[in-house]
CSV table of C-alpha atoms in Angstrom, one decimal:
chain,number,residue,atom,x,y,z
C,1,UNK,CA,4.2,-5.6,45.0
C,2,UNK,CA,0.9,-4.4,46.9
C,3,UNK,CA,-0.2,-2.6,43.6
C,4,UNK,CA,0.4,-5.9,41.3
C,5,UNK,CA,-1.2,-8.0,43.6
C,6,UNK,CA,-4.4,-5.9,44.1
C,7,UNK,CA,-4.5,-5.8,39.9
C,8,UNK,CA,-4.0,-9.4,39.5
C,9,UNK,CA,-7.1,-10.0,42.4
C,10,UNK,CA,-9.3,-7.2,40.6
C,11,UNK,CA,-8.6,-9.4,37.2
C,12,UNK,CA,-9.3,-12.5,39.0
C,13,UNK,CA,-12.9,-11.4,40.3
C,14,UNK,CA,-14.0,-10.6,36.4
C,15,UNK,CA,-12.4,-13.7,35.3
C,16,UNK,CA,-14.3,-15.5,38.0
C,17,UNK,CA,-17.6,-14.1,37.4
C,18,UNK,CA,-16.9,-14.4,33.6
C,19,UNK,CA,-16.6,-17.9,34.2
C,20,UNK,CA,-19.5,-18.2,36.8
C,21,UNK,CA,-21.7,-17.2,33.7
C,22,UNK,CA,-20.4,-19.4,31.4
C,23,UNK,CA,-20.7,-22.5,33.3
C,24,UNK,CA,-24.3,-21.6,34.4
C,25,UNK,CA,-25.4,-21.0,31.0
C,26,UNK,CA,-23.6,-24.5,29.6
C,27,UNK,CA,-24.6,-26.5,32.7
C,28,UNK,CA,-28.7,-25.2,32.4
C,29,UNK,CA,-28.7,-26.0,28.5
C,30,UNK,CA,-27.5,-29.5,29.1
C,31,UNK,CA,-30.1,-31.8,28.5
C,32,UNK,CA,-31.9,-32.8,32.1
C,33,UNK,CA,-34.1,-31.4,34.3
C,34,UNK,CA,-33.6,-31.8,38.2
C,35,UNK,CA,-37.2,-31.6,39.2
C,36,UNK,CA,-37.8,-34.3,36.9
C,37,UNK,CA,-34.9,-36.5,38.4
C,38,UNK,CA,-36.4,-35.9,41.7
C,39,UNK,CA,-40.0,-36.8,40.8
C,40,UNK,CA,-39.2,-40.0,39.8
C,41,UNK,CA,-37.3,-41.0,42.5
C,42,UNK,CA,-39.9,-40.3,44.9
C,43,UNK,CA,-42.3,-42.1,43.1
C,44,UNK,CA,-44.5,-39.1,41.9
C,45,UNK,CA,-43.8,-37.9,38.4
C,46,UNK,CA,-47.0,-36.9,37.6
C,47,UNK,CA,-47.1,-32.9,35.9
C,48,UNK,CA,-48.5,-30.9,39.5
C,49,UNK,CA,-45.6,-32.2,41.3
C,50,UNK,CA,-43.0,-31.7,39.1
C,51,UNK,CA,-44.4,-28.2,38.8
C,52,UNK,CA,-44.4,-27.9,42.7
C,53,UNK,CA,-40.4,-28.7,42.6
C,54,UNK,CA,-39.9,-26.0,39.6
C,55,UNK,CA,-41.6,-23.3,41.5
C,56,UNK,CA,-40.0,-24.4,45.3
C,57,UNK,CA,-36.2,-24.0,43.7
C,58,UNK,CA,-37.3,-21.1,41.6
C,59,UNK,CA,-36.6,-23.7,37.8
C,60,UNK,CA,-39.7,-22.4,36.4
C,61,UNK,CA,-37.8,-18.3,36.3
C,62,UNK,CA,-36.7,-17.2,32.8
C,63,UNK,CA,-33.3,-18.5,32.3
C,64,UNK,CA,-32.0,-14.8,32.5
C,65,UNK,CA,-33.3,-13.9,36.4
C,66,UNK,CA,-32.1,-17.7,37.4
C,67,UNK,CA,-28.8,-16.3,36.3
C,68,UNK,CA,-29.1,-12.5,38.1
C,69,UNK,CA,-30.4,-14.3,41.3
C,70,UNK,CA,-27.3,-17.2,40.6
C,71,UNK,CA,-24.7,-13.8,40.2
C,72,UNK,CA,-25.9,-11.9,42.5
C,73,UNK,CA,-25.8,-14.6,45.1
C,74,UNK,CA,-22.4,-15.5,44.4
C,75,UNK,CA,-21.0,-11.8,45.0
C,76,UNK,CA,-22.5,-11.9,48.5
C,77,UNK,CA,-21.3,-15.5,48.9
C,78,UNK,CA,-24.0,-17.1,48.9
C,79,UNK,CA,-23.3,-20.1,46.3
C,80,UNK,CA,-27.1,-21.7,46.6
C,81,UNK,CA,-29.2,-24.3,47.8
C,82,UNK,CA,-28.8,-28.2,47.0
C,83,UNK,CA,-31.9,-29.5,46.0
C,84,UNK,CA,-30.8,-33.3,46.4
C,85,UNK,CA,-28.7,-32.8,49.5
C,86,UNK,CA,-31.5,-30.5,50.8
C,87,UNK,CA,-28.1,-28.3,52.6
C,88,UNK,CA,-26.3,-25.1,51.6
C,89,UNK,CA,-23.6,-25.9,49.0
C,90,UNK,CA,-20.7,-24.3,51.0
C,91,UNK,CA,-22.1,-26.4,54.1
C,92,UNK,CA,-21.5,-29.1,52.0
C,93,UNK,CA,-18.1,-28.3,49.6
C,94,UNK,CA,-16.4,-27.0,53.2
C,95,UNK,CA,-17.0,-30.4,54.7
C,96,UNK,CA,-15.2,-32.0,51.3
C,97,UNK,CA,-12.5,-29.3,50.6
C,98,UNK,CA,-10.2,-30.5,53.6
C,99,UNK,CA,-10.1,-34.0,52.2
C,100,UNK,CA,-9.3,-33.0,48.9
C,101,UNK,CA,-6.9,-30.3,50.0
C,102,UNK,CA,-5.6,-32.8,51.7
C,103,UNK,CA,-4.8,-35.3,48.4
C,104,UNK,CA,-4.2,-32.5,46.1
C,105,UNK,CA,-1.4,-31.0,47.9
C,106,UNK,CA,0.3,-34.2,48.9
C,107,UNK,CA,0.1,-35.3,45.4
C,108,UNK,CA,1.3,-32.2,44.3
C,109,UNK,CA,4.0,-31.9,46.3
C,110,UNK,CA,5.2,-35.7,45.3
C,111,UNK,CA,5.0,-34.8,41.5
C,112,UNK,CA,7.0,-31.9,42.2
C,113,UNK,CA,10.1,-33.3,44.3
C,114,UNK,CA,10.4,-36.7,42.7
C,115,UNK,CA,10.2,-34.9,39.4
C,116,UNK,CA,12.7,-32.5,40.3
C,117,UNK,CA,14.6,-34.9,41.7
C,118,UNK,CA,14.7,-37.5,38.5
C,119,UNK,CA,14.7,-34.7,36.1
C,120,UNK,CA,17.8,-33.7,37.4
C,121,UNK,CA,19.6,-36.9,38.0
C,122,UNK,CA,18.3,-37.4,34.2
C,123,UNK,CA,20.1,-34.0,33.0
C,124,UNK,CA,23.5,-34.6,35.3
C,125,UNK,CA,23.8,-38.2,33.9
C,126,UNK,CA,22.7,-37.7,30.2
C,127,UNK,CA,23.2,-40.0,27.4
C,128,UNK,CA,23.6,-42.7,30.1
C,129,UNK,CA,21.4,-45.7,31.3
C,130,UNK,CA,20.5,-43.2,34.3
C,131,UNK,CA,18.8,-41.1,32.2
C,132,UNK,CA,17.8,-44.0,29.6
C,133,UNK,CA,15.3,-45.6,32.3
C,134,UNK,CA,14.0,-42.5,34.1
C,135,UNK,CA,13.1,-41.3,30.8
C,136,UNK,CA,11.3,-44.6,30.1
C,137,UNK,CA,9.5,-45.1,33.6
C,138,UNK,CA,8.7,-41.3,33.5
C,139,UNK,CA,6.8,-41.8,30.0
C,140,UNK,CA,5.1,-45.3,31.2
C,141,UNK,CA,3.5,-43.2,34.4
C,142,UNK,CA,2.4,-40.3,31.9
C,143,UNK,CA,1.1,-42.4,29.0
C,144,UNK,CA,-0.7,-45.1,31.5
C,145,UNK,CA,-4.2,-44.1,32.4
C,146,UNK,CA,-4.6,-42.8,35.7
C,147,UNK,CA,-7.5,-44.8,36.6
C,148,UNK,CA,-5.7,-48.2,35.9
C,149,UNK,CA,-2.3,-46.9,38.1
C,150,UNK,CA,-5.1,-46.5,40.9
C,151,UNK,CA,-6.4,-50.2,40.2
C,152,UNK,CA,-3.5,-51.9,40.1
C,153,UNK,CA,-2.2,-50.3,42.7
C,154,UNK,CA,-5.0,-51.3,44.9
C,155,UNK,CA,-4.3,-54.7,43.5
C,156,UNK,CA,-0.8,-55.0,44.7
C,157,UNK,CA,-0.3,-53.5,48.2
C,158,UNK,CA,-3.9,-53.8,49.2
C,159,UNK,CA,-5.2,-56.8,48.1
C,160,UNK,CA,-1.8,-58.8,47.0
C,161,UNK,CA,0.4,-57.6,49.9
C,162,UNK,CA,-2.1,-56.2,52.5
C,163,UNK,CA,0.2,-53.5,52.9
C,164,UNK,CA,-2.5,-50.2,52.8
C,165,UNK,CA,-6.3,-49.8,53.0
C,166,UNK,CA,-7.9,-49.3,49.6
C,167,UNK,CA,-10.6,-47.4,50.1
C,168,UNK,CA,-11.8,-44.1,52.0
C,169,UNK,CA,-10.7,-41.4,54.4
C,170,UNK,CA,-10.2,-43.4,57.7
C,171,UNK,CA,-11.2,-46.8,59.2
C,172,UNK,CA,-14.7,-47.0,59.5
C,173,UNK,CA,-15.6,-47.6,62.8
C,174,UNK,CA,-12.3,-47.3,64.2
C,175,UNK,CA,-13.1,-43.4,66.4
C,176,UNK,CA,-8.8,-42.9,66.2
C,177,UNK,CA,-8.1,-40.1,68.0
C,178,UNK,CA,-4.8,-37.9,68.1
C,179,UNK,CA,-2.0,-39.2,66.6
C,180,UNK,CA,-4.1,-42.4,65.9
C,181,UNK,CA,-5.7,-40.9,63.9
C,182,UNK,CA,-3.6,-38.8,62.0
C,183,UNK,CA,-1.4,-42.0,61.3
C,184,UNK,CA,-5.0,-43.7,60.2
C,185,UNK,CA,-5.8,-41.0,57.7
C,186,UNK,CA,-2.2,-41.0,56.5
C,187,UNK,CA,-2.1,-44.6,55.4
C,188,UNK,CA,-5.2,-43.9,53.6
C,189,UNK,CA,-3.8,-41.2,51.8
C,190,UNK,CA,-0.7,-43.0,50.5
C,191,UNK,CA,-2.3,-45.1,47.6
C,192,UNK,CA,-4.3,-42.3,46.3
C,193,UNK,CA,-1.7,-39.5,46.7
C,194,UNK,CA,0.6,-41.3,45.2
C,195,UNK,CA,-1.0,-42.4,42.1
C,196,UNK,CA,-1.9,-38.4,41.5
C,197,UNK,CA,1.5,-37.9,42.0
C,198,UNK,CA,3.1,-40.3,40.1
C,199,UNK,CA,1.2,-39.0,37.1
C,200,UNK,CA,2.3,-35.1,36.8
C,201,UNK,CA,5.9,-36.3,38.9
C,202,UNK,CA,6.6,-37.4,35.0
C,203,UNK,CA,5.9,-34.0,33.6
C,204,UNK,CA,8.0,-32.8,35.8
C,205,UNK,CA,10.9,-35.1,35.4
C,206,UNK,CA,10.8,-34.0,31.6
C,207,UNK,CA,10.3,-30.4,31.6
C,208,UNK,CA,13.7,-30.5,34.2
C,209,UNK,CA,15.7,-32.5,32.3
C,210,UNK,CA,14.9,-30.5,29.3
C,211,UNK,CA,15.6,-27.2,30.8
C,212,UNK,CA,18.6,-28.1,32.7
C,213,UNK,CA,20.1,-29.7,30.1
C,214,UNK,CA,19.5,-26.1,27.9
C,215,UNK,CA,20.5,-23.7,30.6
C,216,UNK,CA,24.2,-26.0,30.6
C,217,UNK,CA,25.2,-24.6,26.9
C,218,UNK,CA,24.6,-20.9,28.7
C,219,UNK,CA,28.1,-18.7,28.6
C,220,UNK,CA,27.2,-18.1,32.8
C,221,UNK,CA,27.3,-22.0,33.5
C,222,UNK,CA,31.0,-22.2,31.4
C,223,UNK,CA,32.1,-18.8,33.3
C,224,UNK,CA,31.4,-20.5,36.6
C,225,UNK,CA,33.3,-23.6,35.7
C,226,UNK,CA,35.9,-21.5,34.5
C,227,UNK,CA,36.2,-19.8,38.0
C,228,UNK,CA,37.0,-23.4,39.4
C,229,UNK,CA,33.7,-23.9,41.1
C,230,UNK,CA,32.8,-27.3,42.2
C,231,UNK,CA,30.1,-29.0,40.1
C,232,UNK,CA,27.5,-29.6,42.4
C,233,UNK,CA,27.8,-26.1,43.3
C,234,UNK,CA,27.1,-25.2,39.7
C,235,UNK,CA,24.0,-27.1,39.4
C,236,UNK,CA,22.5,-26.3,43.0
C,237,UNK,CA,23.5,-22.3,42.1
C,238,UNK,CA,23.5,-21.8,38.8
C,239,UNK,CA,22.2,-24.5,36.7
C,240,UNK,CA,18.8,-25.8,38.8
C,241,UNK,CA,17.4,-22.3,40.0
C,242,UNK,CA,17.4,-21.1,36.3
C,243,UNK,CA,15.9,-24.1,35.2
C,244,UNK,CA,13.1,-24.0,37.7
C,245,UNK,CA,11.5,-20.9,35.7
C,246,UNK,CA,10.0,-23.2,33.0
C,247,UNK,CA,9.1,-25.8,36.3
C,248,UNK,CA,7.4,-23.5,38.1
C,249,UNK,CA,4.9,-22.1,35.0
C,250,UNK,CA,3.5,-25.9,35.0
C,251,UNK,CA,3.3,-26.4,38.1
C,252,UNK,CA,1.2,-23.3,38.7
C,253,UNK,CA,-0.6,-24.3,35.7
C,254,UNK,CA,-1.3,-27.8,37.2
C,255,UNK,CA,-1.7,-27.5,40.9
C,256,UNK,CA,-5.4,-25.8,39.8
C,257,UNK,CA,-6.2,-28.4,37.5
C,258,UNK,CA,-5.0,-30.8,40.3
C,259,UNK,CA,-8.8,-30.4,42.5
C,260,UNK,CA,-10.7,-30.7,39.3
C,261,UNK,CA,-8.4,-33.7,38.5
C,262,UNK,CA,-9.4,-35.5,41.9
C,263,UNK,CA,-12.1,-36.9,40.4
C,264,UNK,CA,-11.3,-39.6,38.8
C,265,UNK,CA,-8.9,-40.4,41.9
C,266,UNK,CA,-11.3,-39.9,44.4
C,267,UNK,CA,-13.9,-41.7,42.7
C,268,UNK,CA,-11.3,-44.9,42.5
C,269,UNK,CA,-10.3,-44.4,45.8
C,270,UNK,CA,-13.8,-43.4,47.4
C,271,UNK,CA,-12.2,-40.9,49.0
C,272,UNK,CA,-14.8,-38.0,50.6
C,273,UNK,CA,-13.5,-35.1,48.4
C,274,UNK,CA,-14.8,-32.4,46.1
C,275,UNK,CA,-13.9,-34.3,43.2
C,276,UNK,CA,-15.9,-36.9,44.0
C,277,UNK,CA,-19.2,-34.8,45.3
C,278,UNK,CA,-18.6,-32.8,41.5
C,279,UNK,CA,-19.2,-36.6,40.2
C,280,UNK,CA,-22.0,-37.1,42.0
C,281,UNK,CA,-23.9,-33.8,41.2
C,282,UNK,CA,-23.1,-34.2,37.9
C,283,UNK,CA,-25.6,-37.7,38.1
C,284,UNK,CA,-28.1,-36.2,40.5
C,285,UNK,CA,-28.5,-33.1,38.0
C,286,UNK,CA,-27.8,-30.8,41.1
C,287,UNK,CA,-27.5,-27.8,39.3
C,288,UNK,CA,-26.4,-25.6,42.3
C,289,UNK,CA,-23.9,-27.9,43.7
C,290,UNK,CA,-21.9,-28.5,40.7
C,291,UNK,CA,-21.8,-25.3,39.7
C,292,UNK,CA,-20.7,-24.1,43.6
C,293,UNK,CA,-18.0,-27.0,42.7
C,294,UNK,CA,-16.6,-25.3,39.8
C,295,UNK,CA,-16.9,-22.0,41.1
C,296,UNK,CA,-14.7,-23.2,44.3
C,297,UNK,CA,-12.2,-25.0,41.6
C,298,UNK,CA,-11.9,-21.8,39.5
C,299,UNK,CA,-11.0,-19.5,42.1
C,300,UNK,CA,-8.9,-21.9,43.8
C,301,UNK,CA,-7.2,-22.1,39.8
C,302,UNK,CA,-7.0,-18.2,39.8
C,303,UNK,CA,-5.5,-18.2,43.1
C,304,UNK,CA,-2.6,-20.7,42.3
C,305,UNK,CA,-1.7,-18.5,39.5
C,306,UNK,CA,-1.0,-15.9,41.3
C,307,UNK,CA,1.2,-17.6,43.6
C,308,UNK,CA,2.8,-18.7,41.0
C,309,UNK,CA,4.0,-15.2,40.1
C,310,UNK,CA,5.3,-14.2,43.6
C,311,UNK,CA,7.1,-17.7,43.6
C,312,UNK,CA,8.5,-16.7,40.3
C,313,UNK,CA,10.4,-13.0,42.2
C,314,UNK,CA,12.1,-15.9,44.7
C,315,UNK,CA,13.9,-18.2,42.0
C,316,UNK,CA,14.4,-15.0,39.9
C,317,UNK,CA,15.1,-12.2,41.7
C,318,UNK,CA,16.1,-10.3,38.2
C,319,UNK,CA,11.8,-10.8,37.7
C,320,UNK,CA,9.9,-7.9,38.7
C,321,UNK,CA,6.3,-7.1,39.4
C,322,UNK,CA,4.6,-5.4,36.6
C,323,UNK,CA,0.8,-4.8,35.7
């Protein structure tokens, strides 16, 4: 297990700096130039200053030794300088990667029990009105854009019912402290969380109901009905853990794409996450700071994958580690 796992982390750092290329070389041959942005904000556009900002954040190298200072920073950790921000970019993504840790996971983890959940009240009850309606509401959640789920929810319990804040991390202004404040960051979380959730919960559902409903015509599931076992029995033991395999893959697959996904959630929601400082370096032309951004979401990506193997040796222990 110690072997496959040091192979899969020496794949991931070539993947990762594959990538760290890629994205540097797309994001500097996008039309835009950051000193220019910056200039005209402050009023001085003229040629000498603009040349003063090129020189001061090193934009007037060849394209080549902004990359082999870029690499060689990220190898020693160092992901750069923000040039709007005027702070490190790990100062800044480590004060936004709690927050959207925070959503990600709790939306991640909704999608995957309530999806598990219907998708398996779907396959136990198929060809029924139970599985009729969580079929439909589970393709209404994953055909309806996810921007206008987070509108109209903050439509109806924020501004309808008064139920939940809207907007942000915590109450501005408040100062919560202890469990004050947990229960104050919590109520914020609900609305966004959910509407994340709500979105890949319907991938779920599907993909369970699908592969329960396949692993039922297997001889092992009529051999254990044979033997007189109960039924729940046989779809807790038998049926559910084998159909989990296919489960697991996506969610693997998905809980990377989940940070990179914030954005449009935490831009709705204005909540103070990655996703949302990505958007805004993306408008600011802050070269550094997005591409620290999609380094941090790429290795957190590579990461989930290979957690996603070691979870696949629990449901399966007939799985084994290979390079």
């Amino acid at each position: 297990m110690l072997a496959f796992i040091a192979q899969r982390l020496a794949k991931a750092v070539v993947v990762l700096l594959a990538i760290v290329v890629l994205n540097f070389m797309l994001i500097r041959m996008a039309p835009g130039d950051p000193a220019m942005v910056m200039a005209g904000e402050a009023g001085a556009s003229d040629q000498i200053f603009v040349t003063q900002l090129r020189e001061k954040f090193g934009l007037d190298q060849p394209l080549p030794v902004q990359l082999y200072r870029y690499v060689k920073g990220i190898v020693t950790l160092d992901l750069g300088f923000s040039f709007r921000q005027q702070m490190p970019v790990a100062k800044l993504i480590a004060e936004r990667l709690p927050a959207t840790l925070l959503l990600t996971v709790t939306a991640f983890v909704i999608s995957l029990l309530l999806g598990v959940l219907f998708g398996t009240l779907a396959a136990r009850f198929a060809g029924t009105w139970a599985d009729t309606a969580i079929t439909i509401v589970a393709l209404i959640f994953y055909a309806t854009p996810l921007f206008w789920v987070a509108l109209m929810a903050i439509l109806l319990f924020s501004v309808a019912m008064d139920w939940l804040p809207s907007f942000g991390y915590e109450t501005v202004g408040a100062n919560y402290t202890g469990l004050a404040h947990v229960l104050d960051v919590g109520a914020h979380l609900i609305l966004p969380a959910t509407t994340m959730g709500l979105f890949f919960m319907a991938t779920y559902a599907r993909m369970t109901r699908a592969s329960m409903l396949e692993v039922k015509r297997h001889d092992f599931v009529k051999t254990a009905r044979a033997k007189g076992l109960r039924d729940a029995v046989i779809q807790r033991r038998h049926v559910l853990r084998n159909a989990l395999l296919p489960v697991v893959t996506l969610a693997g697959l998905q809980a990377g794409t989940l940070v990179g996904g914030a954005v449009l959630t935490e831009t709705v929601f204005a909540w103070p996450g990655i996703g949302r400082l990505m958007y805004e370096a993306l408008l600011q032309r802050d070269y550094n700071l997005l591409l620290g951004v999609f380094v941090v979401c790429s290795a957190m990506v590579l990461a989930f994958n290979l957690i996603t193997d070691l979870i696949y040796r629990a449901v399966d222990p007939r799985i084994e580690f290979a390079s």
